[in-house]
Amino acid sequence: MAGGAREVLTLQLGHFAGFVGAHWWNQQDAALGRATDAKESPGELCPDVLYRTGRTLHGQDTYTPRLILMDLKGSLSSLKEEGGLYRDKQLDAAIAWCGKLTTHKEELCPKNPYLQDFLSAEVRASVHFLCLSSGSPPLTTATTPKPLIPTEASIRVWSDFLRVHLHPRSICMIQKYNHDGEAGRLEAFGQGESVLKEPKYQEELEDRLHFYVEECDYLQGFQILCDLHDGFSGVGAKAAELLQDEYSGRGIITWGLLPGPYHRGEAQRNIYRLLNTAFGLVHLTAHSSLVCPLSLGGSLGLRPEPPVNFPYLHYDATLPFHCSAILATALDTVTVPYRLCSSPVSMVHLADMLSFCGKKVVTAGATIPFPLAPGQSLPDSLMQFGGATPWTPLSACGEPSGTRCFAQSVVLRGIDRACHTSQLTPGTPPPSSLHACTTGEEVLAQYLQQQQPRVMSSSHLLLTPCRVAPPYPHLFSSCSPQGMVLDGSPKGAAVESIPVFGALCSSSSLHQTLEALARDLTKLDLRRWASFMDAGVEHDDVAELLQELQSLAQCYHGGDSLVD
């Protein structure tokens, strides 16, 4: 790989993971297609960490995500399982059989209107490029094409807004379970585990892993985006176990994903969600270097809590399209350390820093967007937070205020270099120690030291913002196109990029969260949920689960940070 990139292979397991992944890959694609901005430092993030080069049968060079995704029958809509880049129509038409043929043609699923517009725009861009290459005058249109923006009503599945081409070995469908309908659903942890115990699916996953891994020069590890609330928690647990067995010494960072709020009236769904989340967390922790739950909900347990609030975001927590966009933005920020071009922190080192003394579960938080107003400097903006935790919690572990942080990895991105330090008139006394700092890195490090003086903090400051161009939903209020906070933004102003402040933290809040999860489990009468147990879970497994949860919770009770 160019520049000796430390490659990462991504696994997306589940339908909500598909939503988060679609936004994630769209954001990577937007960053790839962005012309170098004078205000940004070129090449801060290395795309080769996540992408691979290839070539089609016709000799066309490709650049596609290094990705394996698993979902259920009926979840792809108009997206073909083999993708569209490598398809050879002549080979498709070639049939060796010379006898009588009967053709059974399945009715094609109609393309989402956004994707139809997007593909038309791709064709226009290709024609424009060919005209320029041949010296012919480019084709012109009478009007400027309008931006391609999908409507919430048009989004049913994640493939409805994915604008990235995938490699034919990326998509792996689990045909024995259905995405739609009430029957044949992948609902329970045991069902998910059994999927990867079947030789068919295990061999298919192993073949795809070998294909991607064998072409890597410096594989640093795997990131797993996995649904926690349904049977994919079991798929993720078995996949992590397989990775740990076959690729010992590589980093495995798992992002356990849960969709929006739930309601008390859905008893079976809530109990299954509780059991799947608990089994998933414990088993994924056993086989991963680091595990981080990601959710906009307020609780992992049975008691519903309202979704989290962001001061400058207006989102609908019932829409996976909205929730996944926010979580993908946070993910795009907190994963920066192991995607850097210069002096990257490997996945293994990041996990080791955060997971000391058995603390392999961490929480995430983010400020989206980071509130920098025109004319403000970074010290000005940080001082506005006072002593409060600056980021919104994203791991359904409650408010972080009053909790203890043992170690943290922090990323602030998208702040113009001219705003990094305070530009005080000579002779003016600095309003705070942050205003006296001479670099942005010093400002951020000192701020973290003031907030958490006894905590090991790793921090990164990047000029590169997070891309939020369509198909990212319109969520931002009172923001400029570059994400700066305004007193009154013109209605309908399109936000293209935003600054984001994100963190991964080993937090004492996990003690209360994991204990509450264990308490909710002890209240269950498992005889009422025989269908979950029949899927491959024994009563002894539940007893062992409770013990593991309580032991894991105890890791976050009291104790000291790394620098005490």
XYZ file of C-alpha atoms in Angstrom:
564
model
C 0.000 0.000 0.000
C 1.110 3.544 -0.701
C 3.071 5.080 2.118
C 2.997 1.886 4.172
C -0.597 2.390 5.349
C -1.613 0.349 8.396
C -4.674 -1.315 6.856
C -7.946 -1.935 8.678
C -10.632 -4.390 7.569
C -14.195 -3.328 8.450
C -17.002 -5.783 9.238
C -20.603 -4.490 9.212
C -23.012 -6.912 10.837
C -26.721 -6.087 10.858
C -29.167 -3.652 9.330
C -28.656 -0.689 11.671
C -24.914 -1.289 11.269
C -25.639 -0.957 7.548
C -27.237 2.451 8.125
C -24.269 3.675 10.169
C -21.862 2.141 7.664
C -23.595 3.755 4.667
C -23.216 7.209 6.237
C -19.631 6.383 7.286
C -18.591 5.328 3.748
C -20.419 8.287 2.198
C -18.402 10.582 4.481
C -15.154 8.850 3.492
C -16.142 9.177 -0.167
C -16.928 12.891 0.256
C -13.498 13.420 1.822
C -11.835 11.537 -1.062
C -13.595 13.629 -3.677
C -12.864 16.930 -1.961
C -10.337 19.175 -3.708
C -7.500 20.220 -1.416
C -8.569 23.246 0.587
C -5.908 25.811 1.435
C -7.271 25.961 4.977
C -6.871 22.218 5.457
C -3.702 20.265 5.902
C -3.503 17.892 2.917
C -3.243 14.249 3.754
C -3.980 14.300 7.495
C -6.034 11.112 7.173
C -4.835 8.155 5.113
C -7.661 6.674 2.990
C -5.587 3.571 2.223
C -6.217 2.474 5.812
C -9.856 1.804 4.894
C -9.777 1.432 1.095
C -8.165 -0.984 -1.343
C -7.119 -0.606 -4.977
C -8.268 -3.077 -7.587
C -8.950 -3.533 -11.292
C -12.025 -4.720 -13.172
C -12.049 -7.342 -15.948
C -11.911 -4.453 -18.412
C -8.782 -2.971 -16.823
C -10.535 -0.134 -15.028
C -8.828 0.877 -11.778
C -11.062 0.831 -8.694
C -10.812 2.107 -5.135
C -13.319 0.387 -2.871
C -13.862 -0.059 0.876
C -12.002 -2.933 2.513
C -15.319 -4.205 3.809
C -17.319 -7.336 4.613
C -20.973 -6.774 5.464
C -23.649 -9.257 6.474
C -27.379 -8.620 6.351
C -30.602 -10.548 5.849
C -32.601 -11.592 2.815
C -34.608 -8.659 1.465
C -32.415 -5.913 2.936
C -30.602 -4.761 -0.211
C -33.489 -3.197 -2.143
C -32.100 -2.374 -5.626
C -28.439 -2.958 -4.677
C -27.003 -6.108 -6.239
C -25.158 -8.507 -3.971
C -22.153 -8.566 -6.318
C -22.099 -4.776 -6.642
C -21.969 -2.921 -9.954
C -18.294 -2.176 -10.591
C -17.049 -5.602 -11.694
C -20.150 -6.843 -13.467
C -19.471 -8.100 -17.024
C -22.658 -8.134 -19.112
C -21.059 -10.248 -21.834
C -20.089 -12.926 -19.330
C -23.561 -12.776 -17.805
C -25.042 -13.467 -21.236
C -22.696 -16.390 -21.996
C -24.425 -19.690 -21.163
C -22.706 -23.011 -21.834
C -25.928 -25.084 -21.880
C -27.147 -25.756 -25.433
C -30.470 -27.404 -24.569
C -33.862 -25.878 -23.989
C -33.862 -22.971 -21.527
C -36.661 -21.641 -19.378
C -36.062 -18.162 -17.988
C -37.612 -17.123 -14.676
C -37.072 -13.407 -14.221
C -37.545 -11.908 -10.763
C -39.146 -8.489 -10.727
C -36.488 -5.886 -9.973
C -36.855 -3.663 -6.950
C -37.258 -0.048 -8.111
C -34.298 2.217 -7.435
C -34.641 4.892 -4.807
C -35.227 8.303 -6.532
C -32.076 9.688 -4.886
C -29.945 6.870 -6.322
C -31.487 7.367 -9.770
C -30.520 11.059 -9.643
C -27.074 10.191 -8.287
C -26.349 7.667 -11.063
C -27.535 10.167 -13.681
C -25.156 12.743 -12.203
C -22.312 10.168 -12.323
C -22.996 9.574 -16.020
C -23.019 13.328 -16.716
C -19.731 13.721 -14.817
C -18.152 10.840 -16.801
C -19.240 12.358 -20.134
C -17.904 15.744 -19.021
C -14.550 14.152 -18.107
C -14.343 12.274 -21.433
C -15.046 15.474 -23.352
C -12.280 17.280 -21.503
C -9.861 14.373 -22.039
C -10.513 14.288 -25.778
C -10.247 18.042 -26.193
C -13.925 18.399 -27.125
C -15.961 21.181 -25.548
C -17.809 19.893 -22.471
C -21.540 19.420 -22.631
C -23.441 22.233 -21.008
C -26.873 22.474 -19.477
C -29.145 25.453 -19.292
C -29.486 25.220 -15.527
C -27.187 24.355 -12.652
C -28.063 20.868 -11.380
C -29.709 20.908 -7.996
C -27.980 19.076 -5.111
C -28.959 15.456 -4.697
C -30.832 15.185 -1.406
C -32.800 12.064 -0.435
C -36.077 12.539 1.425
C -36.638 10.747 4.718
C -39.779 9.124 3.279
C -37.752 7.558 0.449
C -35.273 5.819 2.789
C -36.377 2.286 3.719
C -33.031 0.470 3.879
C -29.403 1.585 4.086
C -28.710 0.819 0.431
C -31.233 3.530 -0.524
C -28.627 6.216 0.207
C -25.270 4.429 -0.165
C -23.345 6.272 -2.899
C -20.165 4.176 -2.703
C -19.396 1.259 -5.027
C -18.612 -1.987 -3.197
C -16.355 -4.871 -4.172
C -18.111 -8.143 -5.174
C -16.669 -9.827 -2.066
C -18.122 -7.243 0.319
C -21.775 -8.297 0.636
C -22.621 -11.599 2.325
C -26.352 -12.287 2.639
C -27.834 -14.559 5.323
C -30.589 -16.141 3.248
C -32.141 -18.252 6.016
C -33.566 -15.182 7.820
C -35.799 -12.379 6.544
C -35.354 -8.648 6.893
C -39.064 -7.892 6.421
C -42.143 -9.478 7.953
C -42.802 -11.104 11.304
C -41.684 -14.633 10.433
C -38.159 -15.925 9.951
C -36.466 -13.064 11.808
C -32.970 -13.106 13.337
C -34.141 -12.056 16.792
C -32.013 -13.843 19.381
C -28.331 -14.040 20.302
C -28.302 -17.849 20.023
C -29.653 -17.703 16.475
C -26.849 -15.340 15.506
C -24.181 -17.557 17.040
C -25.556 -20.575 15.190
C -25.312 -18.771 11.827
C -21.510 -18.683 11.971
C -21.415 -22.244 13.301
C -22.899 -23.420 10.001
C -20.103 -24.463 7.600
C -21.701 -22.540 4.717
C -21.581 -19.127 6.387
C -18.374 -19.753 8.346
C -16.491 -20.756 5.191
C -17.927 -17.820 3.265
C -16.765 -15.363 5.948
C -13.333 -17.007 6.194
C -12.867 -16.908 2.407
C -13.658 -13.188 2.317
C -11.381 -12.501 5.277
C -8.503 -14.330 3.588
C -9.085 -12.447 0.326
C -8.786 -9.039 1.998
C -6.145 -9.907 4.602
C -3.730 -11.598 2.192
C -3.445 -8.454 0.050
C -2.553 -6.273 3.082
C 1.064 -5.371 3.779
C 0.668 -3.964 7.306
C -2.717 -5.100 8.630
C -3.244 -3.435 12.004
C -6.606 -4.975 12.749
C -10.360 -5.097 12.371
C -13.189 -2.756 13.254
C -16.580 -4.407 13.737
C -19.810 -2.431 13.426
C -22.362 -4.755 14.988
C -26.034 -4.502 15.945
C -26.410 -5.269 19.649
C -30.212 -5.302 19.956
C -31.009 -8.349 17.788
C -29.512 -11.674 16.729
C -26.574 -9.969 15.058
C -25.081 -9.608 18.550
C -24.492 -13.366 18.319
C -23.105 -13.076 14.773
C -20.716 -10.379 16.005
C -19.604 -12.451 18.983
C -18.751 -15.460 16.793
C -17.046 -13.234 14.201
C -14.891 -11.602 16.901
C -14.003 -15.052 18.271
C -12.976 -16.202 14.784
C -10.818 -13.093 14.283
C -9.159 -13.519 17.672
C -8.356 -17.171 16.910
C -7.060 -16.630 13.364
C -5.389 -13.226 13.648
C -3.881 -13.167 17.107
C -2.054 -9.951 17.913
C -4.182 -7.770 15.616
C -6.447 -5.115 17.058
C -10.189 -5.826 17.178
C -12.284 -2.772 18.031
C -16.020 -3.412 18.189
C -18.700 -0.733 17.952
C -21.931 -2.145 19.405
C -24.808 -0.277 17.755
C -28.334 0.277 19.047
C -31.038 2.216 17.131
C -33.331 4.934 18.517
C -35.731 4.923 21.482
C -37.962 2.021 22.464
C -41.348 1.846 24.187
C -42.628 -0.020 27.228
C -45.523 -1.506 25.259
C -43.269 -3.765 23.153
C -42.581 -6.352 25.858
C -41.009 -9.170 23.839
C -38.905 -6.818 21.731
C -37.613 -5.031 24.842
C -36.748 -8.265 26.667
C -34.970 -9.620 23.601
C -33.114 -6.320 23.224
C -31.986 -6.514 26.867
C -30.811 -10.131 26.566
C -29.100 -9.604 23.212
C -27.314 -6.476 24.446
C -26.094 -8.186 27.623
C -24.916 -11.360 25.855
C -23.379 -9.289 23.068
C -21.436 -6.987 25.379
C -20.015 -9.818 27.471
C -19.043 -12.082 24.551
C -17.698 -9.272 22.380
C -15.614 -8.019 25.316
C -14.107 -11.488 25.714
C -12.891 -11.559 22.094
C -12.216 -7.882 21.265
C -9.406 -5.509 22.171
C -11.983 -2.808 22.927
C -15.797 -2.556 22.866
C -17.814 0.658 22.687
C -21.643 0.771 22.717
C -23.039 3.509 20.461
C -26.599 4.767 20.841
C -28.597 7.989 21.030
C -30.796 6.390 23.683
C -30.443 7.189 27.355
C -30.305 3.634 28.710
C -29.216 0.092 27.872
C -31.673 -1.382 30.379
C -35.426 -1.991 30.452
C -36.398 1.452 31.658
C -36.827 3.772 28.638
C -34.963 7.078 28.795
C -35.373 10.009 26.386
C -32.849 10.294 23.547
C -29.880 12.622 23.956
C -30.038 16.268 22.887
C -27.594 18.303 20.804
C -27.842 22.119 21.010
C -27.373 22.630 17.263
C -28.998 19.481 15.866
C -32.663 18.795 15.197
C -33.146 15.090 14.558
C -35.952 12.532 14.699
C -34.862 9.757 17.061
C -37.360 7.344 15.487
C -35.605 7.534 12.097
C -32.584 5.218 11.633
C -31.513 7.546 8.780
C -31.055 10.396 11.290
C -29.651 8.435 14.258
C -27.121 6.568 12.138
C -25.870 9.810 10.564
C -25.024 11.244 13.988
C -23.338 8.039 15.175
C -21.341 7.785 11.922
C -20.112 11.363 12.439
C -18.929 10.493 15.938
C -17.326 7.296 14.640
C -15.549 9.192 11.870
C -14.000 11.386 14.567
C -13.067 8.986 17.382
C -11.393 6.568 14.922
C -9.008 9.300 13.713
C -5.990 8.122 15.808
C -5.510 4.875 13.871
C -6.241 6.479 10.470
C -3.643 9.274 10.582
C -1.000 9.643 7.869
C 1.593 10.960 10.286
C 2.364 9.289 13.635
C -0.780 7.142 13.809
C -1.742 5.370 17.026
C -2.302 1.708 16.188
C -5.562 0.025 17.136
C -3.691 -2.190 19.588
C -2.009 0.781 21.305
C -5.266 2.736 21.468
C -7.004 -0.245 23.036
C -4.151 -0.837 25.490
C -4.264 2.780 26.659
C -7.995 2.728 27.321
C -8.521 -0.837 28.544
C -6.011 -1.212 31.372
C -7.006 -3.365 34.397
C -9.710 -5.212 32.447
C -11.635 -2.113 31.415
C -12.266 -3.274 27.839
C -15.617 -1.464 27.510
C -15.442 2.285 26.876
C -17.959 5.060 26.341
C -18.117 7.558 23.482
C -19.166 11.194 23.421
C -19.172 13.984 20.865
C -19.996 17.650 20.388
C -21.683 17.872 16.971
C -20.934 20.458 15.726
C -18.249 21.976 17.931
C -19.665 25.442 18.804
C -17.216 27.927 17.305
C -18.769 31.274 16.347
C -17.292 33.735 13.824
C -14.590 35.840 15.486
C -14.049 33.325 18.286
C -10.832 31.468 19.020
C -10.516 27.898 20.287
C -9.729 29.106 23.851
C -12.872 31.299 23.765
C -15.051 28.376 22.740
C -13.572 25.900 25.247
C -13.980 28.371 28.104
C -17.717 28.554 27.368
C -18.102 24.962 28.563
C -16.920 25.945 32.035
C -16.302 22.863 34.145
C -19.004 20.787 32.414
C -18.192 17.793 30.235
C -18.091 19.243 26.714
C -19.527 16.298 24.788
C -22.930 14.647 24.545
C -22.883 10.996 25.739
C -23.339 8.441 22.959
C -23.145 5.100 24.794
C -26.510 5.035 26.647
C -24.696 5.225 29.983
C -26.353 8.373 31.331
C -24.892 11.809 31.861
C -21.107 11.794 32.469
C -21.266 14.615 35.037
C -20.145 13.386 38.446
C -18.478 10.274 37.029
C -14.805 9.498 36.934
C -12.699 9.093 33.808
C -9.772 6.661 34.027
C -8.271 7.277 30.555
C -9.446 9.042 27.402
C -8.653 9.535 23.723
C -9.853 12.921 22.420
C -10.064 14.300 18.864
C -10.942 17.863 17.844
C -11.218 18.394 14.099
C -12.249 21.064 11.620
C -10.984 24.222 13.391
C -9.193 26.678 11.103
C -5.547 27.163 12.113
C -6.073 30.929 12.506
C -8.553 30.162 15.320
C -6.320 27.762 17.265
C -4.904 30.422 19.575
C -6.105 33.719 20.968
C -5.082 36.788 18.948
C -4.841 39.258 21.821
C -3.637 42.795 21.345
C -0.083 43.136 22.732
C -0.221 44.168 26.382
C -3.701 42.700 26.938
C -3.686 40.246 29.875
C -4.974 36.799 28.806
C -8.447 36.034 30.227
C -7.340 32.455 31.025
C -4.328 30.183 30.836
C -5.727 28.744 27.585
C -5.483 32.187 25.978
C -1.768 32.276 26.813
C -1.000 29.061 24.866
C 0.993 29.419 21.655
C -0.340 26.407 19.676
C -3.706 24.722 19.252
C -2.271 21.421 20.489
C -1.133 23.153 23.689
C -4.598 24.713 24.129
C -6.324 21.327 23.827
C -3.856 19.491 26.068
C -4.087 22.137 28.778
C -7.883 22.199 28.612
C -8.028 18.416 29.112
C -5.540 18.653 31.974
C -7.720 21.266 33.685
C -10.878 19.193 33.176
C -9.396 15.840 34.253
C -6.099 16.533 36.078
C -5.484 12.903 37.122
C -6.365 11.258 33.808
C -4.170 9.878 31.045
C -5.333 11.798 27.965
C -4.310 11.302 24.361
C -5.376 14.191 22.123
C -5.305 14.986 18.414
C -6.093 18.293 16.711
C -6.907 18.171 12.980
C -7.721 20.823 10.417
C -9.790 18.340 8.395
C -13.516 18.750 9.158
C -16.201 16.076 9.003
C -18.117 16.038 5.696
C -21.901 16.256 5.971
C -22.916 16.907 2.355
C -25.962 15.063 0.932
C -27.083 12.344 1.311
C -26.374 13.321 4.920
C -29.738 14.548 6.298
C -30.514 18.204 7.068
C -30.040 18.233 10.845
C -28.184 21.464 11.551
C -29.723 24.672 12.818
C -28.038 28.089 12.865
C -24.856 26.902 11.176
C -22.818 28.256 8.268
C -21.883 25.952 5.351
C -18.598 25.254 7.218
C -20.439 24.440 10.463
C -19.726 27.659 12.360
C -22.435 28.583 14.853
C -24.402 31.651 13.780
C -26.972 33.799 15.578
C -29.442 33.266 12.774
C -28.582 31.138 9.770
C -30.571 31.703 6.563
C -33.246 29.042 6.354
C -32.254 26.235 4.049
C -28.533 27.063 4.044
C -26.728 23.815 3.194
C -24.068 22.723 5.677
C -21.179 20.990 3.886
C -18.719 20.301 6.700
C -18.553 20.688 10.465
C -16.002 20.763 13.281
C -16.466 17.880 15.731
C -15.127 17.257 19.248
C -15.154 13.538 20.089
C -13.854 11.278 22.838
C -13.516 7.675 23.920
C -13.407 7.318 27.682
C -12.915 4.554 30.206
C -15.516 5.846 32.642
C -16.899 4.959 36.060
C -20.388 5.449 34.569
C -19.997 1.918 33.201
C -20.089 0.527 36.751
C -23.653 1.724 37.268
C -24.709 0.874 33.686
C -23.438 -2.704 33.757
C -24.797 -3.336 37.247
C -28.211 -1.991 36.198
C -28.116 -4.321 33.204
C -27.410 -7.267 35.523
C -30.241 -6.216 37.899
C -32.720 -6.064 35.021
C -31.687 -9.572 33.976
C -32.190 -11.006 37.467
C -35.808 -9.759 37.426
C -36.664 -11.778 34.314
C -38.723 -14.936 34.537
C -36.915 -16.863 31.819
C -39.768 -19.387 31.606
C -41.813 -16.649 29.914
C -39.133 -16.222 27.258
C -38.629 -19.826 26.262
C -38.415 -18.788 22.600
C -35.186 -16.886 23.324
C -33.772 -19.843 25.240
C -34.808 -22.293 22.526
C -32.596 -20.399 20.089
C -29.506 -21.935 21.682
C -29.074 -20.383 25.142
C -29.069 -22.492 28.328
C -30.050 -21.387 31.836
C -26.435 -21.912 32.874
C -25.419 -19.460 30.148
C -27.630 -16.786 31.742
C -26.147 -17.466 35.189
C -22.638 -17.173 33.746
C -23.671 -13.993 31.914
C -24.775 -12.372 35.185
C -21.500 -13.275 36.844
C -19.482 -11.876 33.929
C -21.497 -8.639 33.890
C -20.962 -8.099 37.604
C -17.226 -8.820 37.311
C -16.970 -6.393 34.395
C -18.907 -3.738 36.337
C -16.538 -4.132 39.285
C -13.596 -3.092 37.062
C -15.086 0.427 36.931
C -15.867 0.753 40.638
C -13.518 3.212 42.340
C -9.946 2.436 41.393
C -7.364 4.831 40.081
C -6.406 6.353 36.771
C -3.151 5.643 34.965
C -1.387 8.727 36.268
C -2.207 8.516 39.997
